[in-house]
Structures are given as C-alpha cells and as structure tokens.
C-alpha cells in the first residue's frame, strides 16, 4: 500500500487498485513514478460527472504527449480508483 499527499488528504493506493491499473491500463506502469507529484500538485482537477465524490487529477507528460489521469475517491479515507493516460482533459475544470 502506498500513500500520497494531495489536496484531498492522504490518498491510498492499495495493492488491489494498483493491480487493476497495471492489468487494465498497462501503459501507466512506466508512469507510477509521477503519481506523487500529480496528486500533490495536479495541473488540472475535475469532478466526475457520475459521482460528486470522485475527482480526476491530471498532469501532462511531455515525453508521452498525454495526460496522466488519476481518479480519486474522496471522503474520510481517500483512495485511488484507477489511473490512465488521456489525450485531453475532460471539461468542467474545478
């Protein structure tokens, strides 16, 4: 289990969620080292259109020319739901 500082408090990445990310989004494996800085100071943050307690934190990765998107379930015990690479940021930036 890993913990990261974020605007939502200490965010947890469990083994199960890390496994999910590596299986369903294997291109993120080489981006795990950016999780800490992305969560500590996201370049952009939006609220999920489906769940108001879910936030998506973005950081542009120049070498990949894509955004690292980390999806966080906020609340008393925030945790990472998933992460993926995106060509663009979703609308409705907070």
mmCIF file of N, CA and C in Angstrom:
data_model
loop_
_atom_site.group_PDB
_atom_site.id
_atom_site.type_symbol
_atom_site.label_atom_id
_atom_site.label_comp_id
_atom_site.label_asym_id
_atom_site.label_seq_id
_atom_site.Cartn_x
_atom_site.Cartn_y
_atom_site.Cartn_z
ATOM 1 N N UNK A 1 0.845 -1.179 0.000
ATOM 2 C CA UNK A 1 0.000 0.000 0.000
ATOM 3 C C UNK A 1 0.894 1.246 0.000
ATOM 4 N N UNK A 2 0.533 2.198 -0.847
ATOM 5 C CA UNK A 2 1.270 3.461 -0.939
ATOM 6 C C UNK A 2 0.357 4.606 -0.518
ATOM 7 N N UNK A 3 0.948 5.637 0.076
ATOM 8 C CA UNK A 3 0.201 6.848 0.457
ATOM 9 C C UNK A 3 0.815 8.049 -0.248
ATOM 10 N N UNK A 4 -0.063 8.947 -0.682
ATOM 11 C CA UNK A 4 0.374 10.153 -1.379
ATOM 12 C C UNK A 4 -0.345 11.354 -0.790
ATOM 13 N N UNK A 5 0.381 12.448 -0.614
ATOM 14 C CA UNK A 5 -0.243 13.703 -0.186
ATOM 15 C C UNK A 5 -1.015 14.280 -1.361
ATOM 16 N N UNK A 6 -2.147 14.902 -1.045
ATOM 17 C CA UNK A 6 -2.969 15.510 -2.089
ATOM 18 C C UNK A 6 -3.841 16.596 -1.474
ATOM 19 N N UNK A 7 -4.506 17.396 -2.305
ATOM 20 C CA UNK A 7 -5.445 18.388 -1.779
ATOM 21 C C UNK A 7 -6.626 17.741 -1.040
ATOM 22 N N UNK A 8 -6.805 16.433 -1.216
ATOM 23 C CA UNK A 8 -7.910 15.706 -0.579
ATOM 24 C C UNK A 8 -7.473 14.978 0.682
ATOM 25 N N UNK A 9 -6.241 15.197 1.107
ATOM 26 C CA UNK A 9 -5.684 14.497 2.257
ATOM 27 C C UNK A 9 -4.723 13.417 1.783
ATOM 28 N N UNK A 10 -4.423 12.488 2.648
ATOM 29 C CA UNK A 10 -3.525 11.387 2.311
ATOM 30 C C UNK A 10 -4.300 10.354 1.498
ATOM 31 N N UNK A 11 -3.900 10.166 0.244
ATOM 32 C CA UNK A 11 -4.594 9.259 -0.673
ATOM 33 C C UNK A 11 -3.856 7.929 -0.703
ATOM 34 N N UNK A 12 -4.606 6.840 -0.645
ATOM 35 C CA UNK A 12 -4.036 5.496 -0.598
ATOM 36 C C UNK A 12 -4.152 4.812 -1.961
ATOM 37 N N UNK A 13 -3.091 4.114 -2.347
ATOM 38 C CA UNK A 13 -3.122 3.217 -3.497
ATOM 39 C C UNK A 13 -2.936 1.814 -2.946
ATOM 40 N N UNK A 14 -4.011 1.038 -2.938
ATOM 41 C CA UNK A 14 -3.947 -0.323 -2.402
ATOM 42 C C UNK A 14 -3.324 -1.263 -3.434
ATOM 43 N N UNK A 15 -2.915 -2.419 -2.988
ATOM 44 C CA UNK A 15 -2.376 -3.430 -3.896
ATOM 45 C C UNK A 15 -3.404 -3.818 -4.947
ATOM 46 N N UNK A 16 -4.643 -3.954 -4.504
ATOM 47 C CA UNK A 16 -5.717 -4.356 -5.427
ATOM 48 C C UNK A 16 -5.925 -3.314 -6.509
ATOM 49 N N UNK A 17 -5.915 -2.024 -6.144
ATOM 50 C CA UNK A 17 -6.119 -0.944 -7.124
ATOM 51 C C UNK A 17 -4.905 -0.822 -8.047
ATOM 52 N N UNK A 18 -3.708 -1.021 -7.509
ATOM 53 C CA UNK A 18 -2.503 -0.993 -8.340
ATOM 54 C C UNK A 18 -2.547 -2.127 -9.356
ATOM 55 N N UNK A 19 -2.961 -3.282 -8.906
ATOM 56 C CA UNK A 19 -3.088 -4.440 -9.798
ATOM 57 C C UNK A 19 -4.091 -4.141 -10.904
ATOM 58 N N UNK A 20 -5.230 -3.555 -10.536
ATOM 59 C CA UNK A 20 -6.249 -3.169 -11.517
ATOM 60 C C UNK A 20 -5.643 -2.241 -12.572
ATOM 61 N N UNK A 21 -4.921 -1.219 -12.123
ATOM 62 C CA UNK A 21 -4.313 -0.250 -13.042
ATOM 63 C C UNK A 21 -3.343 -0.952 -13.992
ATOM 64 N N UNK A 22 -2.488 -1.807 -13.460
ATOM 65 C CA UNK A 22 -1.482 -2.470 -14.283
ATOM 66 C C UNK A 22 -2.091 -3.462 -15.267
ATOM 67 N N UNK A 23 -3.215 -4.062 -14.916
ATOM 68 C CA UNK A 23 -3.883 -5.010 -15.818
ATOM 69 C C UNK A 23 -4.679 -4.280 -16.899
ATOM 70 N N UNK A 24 -5.486 -3.306 -16.490
ATOM 71 C CA UNK A 24 -6.392 -2.647 -17.429
ATOM 72 C C UNK A 24 -5.781 -1.431 -18.132
ATOM 73 N N UNK A 25 -4.712 -0.884 -17.585
ATOM 74 C CA UNK A 25 -4.043 0.283 -18.167
ATOM 75 C C UNK A 25 -2.524 0.076 -18.103
ATOM 76 N N UNK A 26 -2.013 -0.955 -18.787
ATOM 77 C CA UNK A 26 -0.587 -1.288 -18.665
ATOM 78 C C UNK A 26 0.355 -0.165 -19.090
ATOM 79 N N UNK A 27 -0.122 0.761 -19.913
ATOM 80 C CA UNK A 27 0.718 1.884 -20.328
ATOM 81 C C UNK A 27 1.044 2.821 -19.170
ATOM 82 N N UNK A 28 0.311 2.695 -18.067
ATOM 83 C CA UNK A 28 0.549 3.535 -16.889
ATOM 84 C C UNK A 28 1.708 2.987 -16.039
ATOM 85 N N UNK A 29 2.106 1.749 -16.263
ATOM 86 C CA UNK A 29 3.162 1.130 -15.443
ATOM 87 C C UNK A 29 4.420 1.993 -15.387
ATOM 88 N N UNK A 30 4.802 2.565 -16.509
ATOM 89 C CA UNK A 30 6.017 3.392 -16.532
ATOM 90 C C UNK A 30 5.778 4.795 -15.982
ATOM 91 N N UNK A 31 4.543 5.098 -15.598
ATOM 92 C CA UNK A 31 4.196 6.432 -15.086
ATOM 93 C C UNK A 31 3.941 6.443 -13.583
ATOM 94 N N UNK A 32 4.083 5.308 -12.925
ATOM 95 C CA UNK A 32 3.810 5.245 -11.486
ATOM 96 C C UNK A 32 4.672 6.233 -10.705
ATOM 97 N N UNK A 33 5.856 6.510 -11.202
ATOM 98 C CA UNK A 33 6.753 7.446 -10.508
ATOM 99 C C UNK A 33 6.211 8.869 -10.490
ATOM 100 N N UNK A 34 5.234 9.169 -11.344
ATOM 101 C CA UNK A 34 4.641 10.510 -11.388
ATOM 102 C C UNK A 34 3.412 10.657 -10.495
ATOM 103 N N UNK A 35 2.988 9.587 -9.863
ATOM 104 C CA UNK A 35 1.784 9.646 -9.030
ATOM 105 C C UNK A 35 1.918 10.673 -7.910
ATOM 106 N N UNK A 36 3.056 10.660 -7.226
ATOM 107 C CA UNK A 36 3.241 11.548 -6.078
ATOM 108 C C UNK A 36 3.098 13.014 -6.470
ATOM 109 N N UNK A 37 3.816 13.447 -7.510
ATOM 110 C CA UNK A 37 3.744 14.855 -7.911
ATOM 111 C C UNK A 37 2.399 15.200 -8.532
ATOM 112 N N UNK A 38 1.783 14.255 -9.224
ATOM 113 C CA UNK A 38 0.471 14.517 -9.832
ATOM 114 C C UNK A 38 -0.579 14.727 -8.758
ATOM 115 N N UNK A 39 -0.534 13.934 -7.712
ATOM 116 C CA UNK A 39 -1.521 14.072 -6.638
ATOM 117 C C UNK A 39 -1.211 15.256 -5.727
ATOM 118 N N UNK A 40 0.056 15.527 -5.488
ATOM 119 C CA UNK A 40 0.423 16.642 -4.603
ATOM 120 C C UNK A 40 0.073 17.988 -5.223
ATOM 121 N N UNK A 41 0.280 18.109 -6.528
ATOM 122 C CA UNK A 41 0.028 19.389 -7.213
ATOM 123 C C UNK A 41 -0.491 19.128 -8.623
ATOM 124 N N UNK A 42 -1.735 18.684 -8.734
ATOM 125 C CA UNK A 42 -2.272 18.409 -10.071
ATOM 126 C C UNK A 42 -2.327 19.681 -10.918
ATOM 127 N N UNK A 43 -2.033 19.534 -12.206
ATOM 128 C CA UNK A 43 -2.126 20.683 -13.114
ATOM 129 C C UNK A 43 -3.586 21.065 -13.340
ATOM 130 N N UNK A 44 -4.422 20.066 -13.376
ATOM 131 C CA UNK A 44 -5.864 20.290 -13.522
ATOM 132 C C UNK A 44 -6.607 19.245 -12.709
ATOM 133 N N UNK A 45 -7.761 19.638 -12.209
ATOM 134 C CA UNK A 45 -8.601 18.729 -11.431
ATOM 135 C C UNK A 45 -10.043 18.939 -11.849
ATOM 136 N N UNK A 46 -10.745 17.832 -12.083
ATOM 137 C CA UNK A 46 -12.173 17.936 -12.388
ATOM 138 C C UNK A 46 -12.948 16.955 -11.516
ATOM 139 N N UNK A 47 -14.220 17.261 -11.341
ATOM 140 C CA UNK A 47 -15.114 16.370 -10.606
ATOM 141 C C UNK A 47 -15.743 15.398 -11.607
ATOM 142 N N UNK A 48 -15.908 14.154 -11.216
ATOM 143 C CA UNK A 48 -16.549 13.165 -12.071
ATOM 144 C C UNK A 48 -17.986 13.578 -12.367
ATOM 145 N N UNK A 49 -18.414 13.357 -13.591
ATOM 146 C CA UNK A 49 -19.795 13.652 -13.978
ATOM 147 C C UNK A 49 -20.757 12.629 -13.381
ATOM 148 N N UNK A 50 -20.229 11.498 -12.927
ATOM 149 C CA UNK A 50 -21.071 10.405 -12.441
ATOM 150 C C UNK A 50 -21.136 10.301 -10.928
ATOM 151 N N UNK A 51 -20.111 10.800 -10.248
ATOM 152 C CA UNK A 51 -20.055 10.680 -8.791
ATOM 153 C C UNK A 51 -19.380 11.930 -8.226
ATOM 154 N N UNK A 52 -20.115 12.763 -7.483
ATOM 155 C CA UNK A 52 -19.538 14.011 -6.973
ATOM 156 C C UNK A 52 -18.403 13.812 -5.967
ATOM 157 N N UNK A 53 -18.219 12.602 -5.472
ATOM 158 C CA UNK A 53 -17.123 12.340 -4.535
ATOM 159 C C UNK A 53 -15.860 11.844 -5.241
ATOM 160 N N UNK A 54 -15.908 11.775 -6.561
ATOM 161 C CA UNK A 54 -14.754 11.308 -7.336
ATOM 162 C C UNK A 54 -14.137 12.481 -8.089
ATOM 163 N N UNK A 55 -12.817 12.638 -7.938
ATOM 164 C CA UNK A 55 -12.071 13.700 -8.605
ATOM 165 C C UNK A 55 -11.021 13.072 -9.520
ATOM 166 N N UNK A 56 -10.742 13.749 -10.634
ATOM 167 C CA UNK A 56 -9.710 13.283 -11.558
ATOM 168 C C UNK A 56 -8.600 14.329 -11.585
ATOM 169 N N UNK A 57 -7.401 13.891 -11.232
ATOM 170 C CA UNK A 57 -6.230 14.776 -11.198
ATOM 171 C C UNK A 57 -5.379 14.512 -12.436
ATOM 172 N N UNK A 58 -4.982 15.588 -13.110
ATOM 173 C CA UNK A 58 -4.226 15.474 -14.356
ATOM 174 C C UNK A 58 -2.850 16.126 -14.265
ATOM 175 N N UNK A 59 -1.902 15.525 -14.974
ATOM 176 C CA UNK A 59 -0.574 16.112 -15.176
ATOM 177 C C UNK A 59 -0.147 15.742 -16.592
ATOM 178 N N UNK A 60 0.323 16.736 -17.345
ATOM 179 C CA UNK A 60 0.767 16.486 -18.715
ATOM 180 C C UNK A 60 2.169 15.897 -18.699
ATOM 181 N N UNK A 61 2.341 14.783 -19.409
ATOM 182 C CA UNK A 61 3.637 14.119 -19.531
ATOM 183 C C UNK A 61 4.184 14.433 -20.920
ATOM 184 N N UNK A 62 5.147 15.319 -20.979
ATOM 185 C CA UNK A 62 5.654 15.827 -22.265
ATOM 186 C C UNK A 62 6.193 14.732 -23.180
ATOM 187 N N UNK A 63 6.959 13.823 -22.621
ATOM 188 C CA UNK A 63 7.550 12.767 -23.459
ATOM 189 C C UNK A 63 6.486 11.901 -24.121
ATOM 190 N N UNK A 64 5.426 11.655 -23.408
ATOM 191 C CA UNK A 64 4.347 10.823 -23.952
ATOM 192 C C UNK A 64 3.321 11.629 -24.737
ATOM 193 N N UNK A 65 3.349 12.936 -24.516
ATOM 194 C CA UNK A 65 2.361 13.835 -25.119
ATOM 195 C C UNK A 65 0.936 13.446 -24.731
ATOM 196 N N UNK A 66 0.800 13.016 -23.494
ATOM 197 C CA UNK A 66 -0.503 12.634 -22.944
ATOM 198 C C UNK A 66 -0.586 13.093 -21.500
ATOM 199 N N UNK A 67 -1.805 13.097 -20.992
ATOM 200 C CA UNK A 67 -2.042 13.430 -19.596
ATOM 201 C C UNK A 67 -2.113 12.150 -18.778
ATOM 202 N N UNK A 68 -1.476 12.168 -17.629
ATOM 203 C CA UNK A 68 -1.684 11.117 -16.643
ATOM 204 C C UNK A 68 -2.909 11.539 -15.853
ATOM 205 N N UNK A 69 -3.934 10.708 -15.858
ATOM 206 C CA UNK A 69 -5.171 10.985 -15.126
ATOM 207 C C UNK A 69 -5.271 9.999 -13.972
ATOM 208 N N UNK A 70 -5.375 10.522 -12.754
ATOM 209 C CA UNK A 70 -5.511 9.679 -11.567
ATOM 210 C C UNK A 70 -6.879 9.956 -10.965
ATOM 211 N N UNK A 71 -7.678 8.901 -10.853
ATOM 212 C CA UNK A 71 -9.053 9.016 -10.370
ATOM 213 C C UNK A 71 -9.079 8.697 -8.880
ATOM 214 N N UNK A 72 -9.535 9.676 -8.082
ATOM 215 C CA UNK A 72 -9.502 9.563 -6.621
ATOM 216 C C UNK A 72 -10.913 9.606 -6.053
ATOM 217 N N UNK A 73 -11.228 8.637 -5.221
ATOM 218 C CA UNK A 73 -12.480 8.649 -4.447
ATOM 219 C C UNK A 73 -12.179 9.446 -3.187
ATOM 220 N N UNK A 74 -12.841 10.595 -3.042
ATOM 221 C CA UNK A 74 -12.589 11.452 -1.884
ATOM 222 C C UNK A 74 -13.485 11.045 -0.723
ATOM 223 N N UNK A 75 -13.316 11.696 0.401
ATOM 224 C CA UNK A 75 -14.096 11.393 1.597
ATOM 225 C C UNK A 75 -13.168 11.236 2.777
ATOM 226 N N UNK A 76 -13.651 10.600 3.852
ATOM 227 C CA UNK A 76 -12.827 10.460 5.055
ATOM 228 C C UNK A 76 -11.553 9.634 4.830
ATOM 229 N N UNK A 77 -11.603 8.697 3.871
ATOM 230 C CA UNK A 77 -10.454 7.830 3.580
ATOM 231 C C UNK A 77 -10.224 7.796 2.069
ATOM 232 N N UNK A 78 -9.639 8.855 1.500
ATOM 233 C CA UNK A 78 -9.485 8.919 0.047
ATOM 234 C C UNK A 78 -8.563 7.822 -0.488
ATOM 235 N N UNK A 79 -8.923 7.298 -1.667
ATOM 236 C CA UNK A 79 -8.093 6.277 -2.293
ATOM 237 C C UNK A 79 -8.165 6.399 -3.810
ATOM 238 N N UNK A 80 -7.171 5.833 -4.478
ATOM 239 C CA UNK A 80 -7.107 5.847 -5.936
ATOM 240 C C UNK A 80 -7.978 4.720 -6.470
ATOM 241 N N UNK A 81 -8.901 5.087 -7.358
ATOM 242 C CA UNK A 81 -9.744 4.089 -8.014
ATOM 243 C C UNK A 81 -9.028 3.483 -9.211
ATOM 244 N N UNK A 82 -8.458 4.357 -10.042
ATOM 245 C CA UNK A 82 -7.751 3.915 -11.239
ATOM 246 C C UNK A 82 -6.880 5.053 -11.748
ATOM 247 N N UNK A 83 -6.129 4.767 -12.778
ATOM 248 C CA UNK A 83 -5.308 5.781 -13.448
ATOM 249 C C UNK A 83 -5.181 5.359 -14.903
ATOM 250 N N UNK A 84 -5.063 6.350 -15.772
ATOM 251 C CA UNK A 84 -4.959 6.060 -17.198
ATOM 252 C C UNK A 84 -4.282 7.233 -17.897
ATOM 253 N N UNK A 85 -3.882 7.020 -19.141
ATOM 254 C CA UNK A 85 -3.318 8.089 -19.955
ATOM 255 C C UNK A 85 -4.409 8.605 -20.883
ATOM 256 N N UNK A 86 -4.484 9.926 -21.022
ATOM 257 C CA UNK A 86 -5.533 10.551 -21.829
ATOM 258 C C UNK A 86 -4.921 11.555 -22.799
ATOM 259 N N UNK A 87 -5.517 11.662 -23.974
ATOM 260 C CA UNK A 87 -5.045 12.635 -24.960
ATOM 261 C C UNK A 87 -5.443 14.050 -24.582
ATOM 262 N N UNK A 88 -6.570 14.182 -23.878
ATOM 263 C CA UNK A 88 -7.023 15.509 -23.465
ATOM 264 C C UNK A 88 -7.729 15.426 -22.119
ATOM 265 N N UNK A 89 -7.870 16.580 -21.488
ATOM 266 C CA UNK A 89 -8.532 16.681 -20.189
ATOM 267 C C UNK A 89 -10.029 16.803 -20.425
ATOM 268 N N UNK A 90 -10.802 16.144 -19.580
ATOM 269 C CA UNK A 90 -12.252 16.300 -19.666
ATOM 270 C C UNK A 90 -12.620 17.735 -19.324
ATOM 271 N N UNK A 91 -13.786 18.154 -19.717
ATOM 272 C CA UNK A 91 -14.224 19.533 -19.453
ATOM 273 C C UNK A 91 -14.642 19.705 -17.998
ATOM 274 N N UNK A 92 -15.079 20.905 -17.652
ATOM 275 C CA UNK A 92 -15.532 21.236 -16.295
ATOM 276 C C UNK A 92 -14.403 21.218 -15.278
ATOM 277 N N UNK A 93 -13.342 21.936 -15.550
ATOM 278 C CA UNK A 93 -12.208 22.038 -14.628
ATOM 279 C C UNK A 93 -12.636 22.802 -13.384
ATOM 280 N N UNK A 94 -12.219 22.316 -12.235
ATOM 281 C CA UNK A 94 -12.545 22.983 -10.966
ATOM 282 C C UNK A 94 -11.371 23.857 -10.585
#
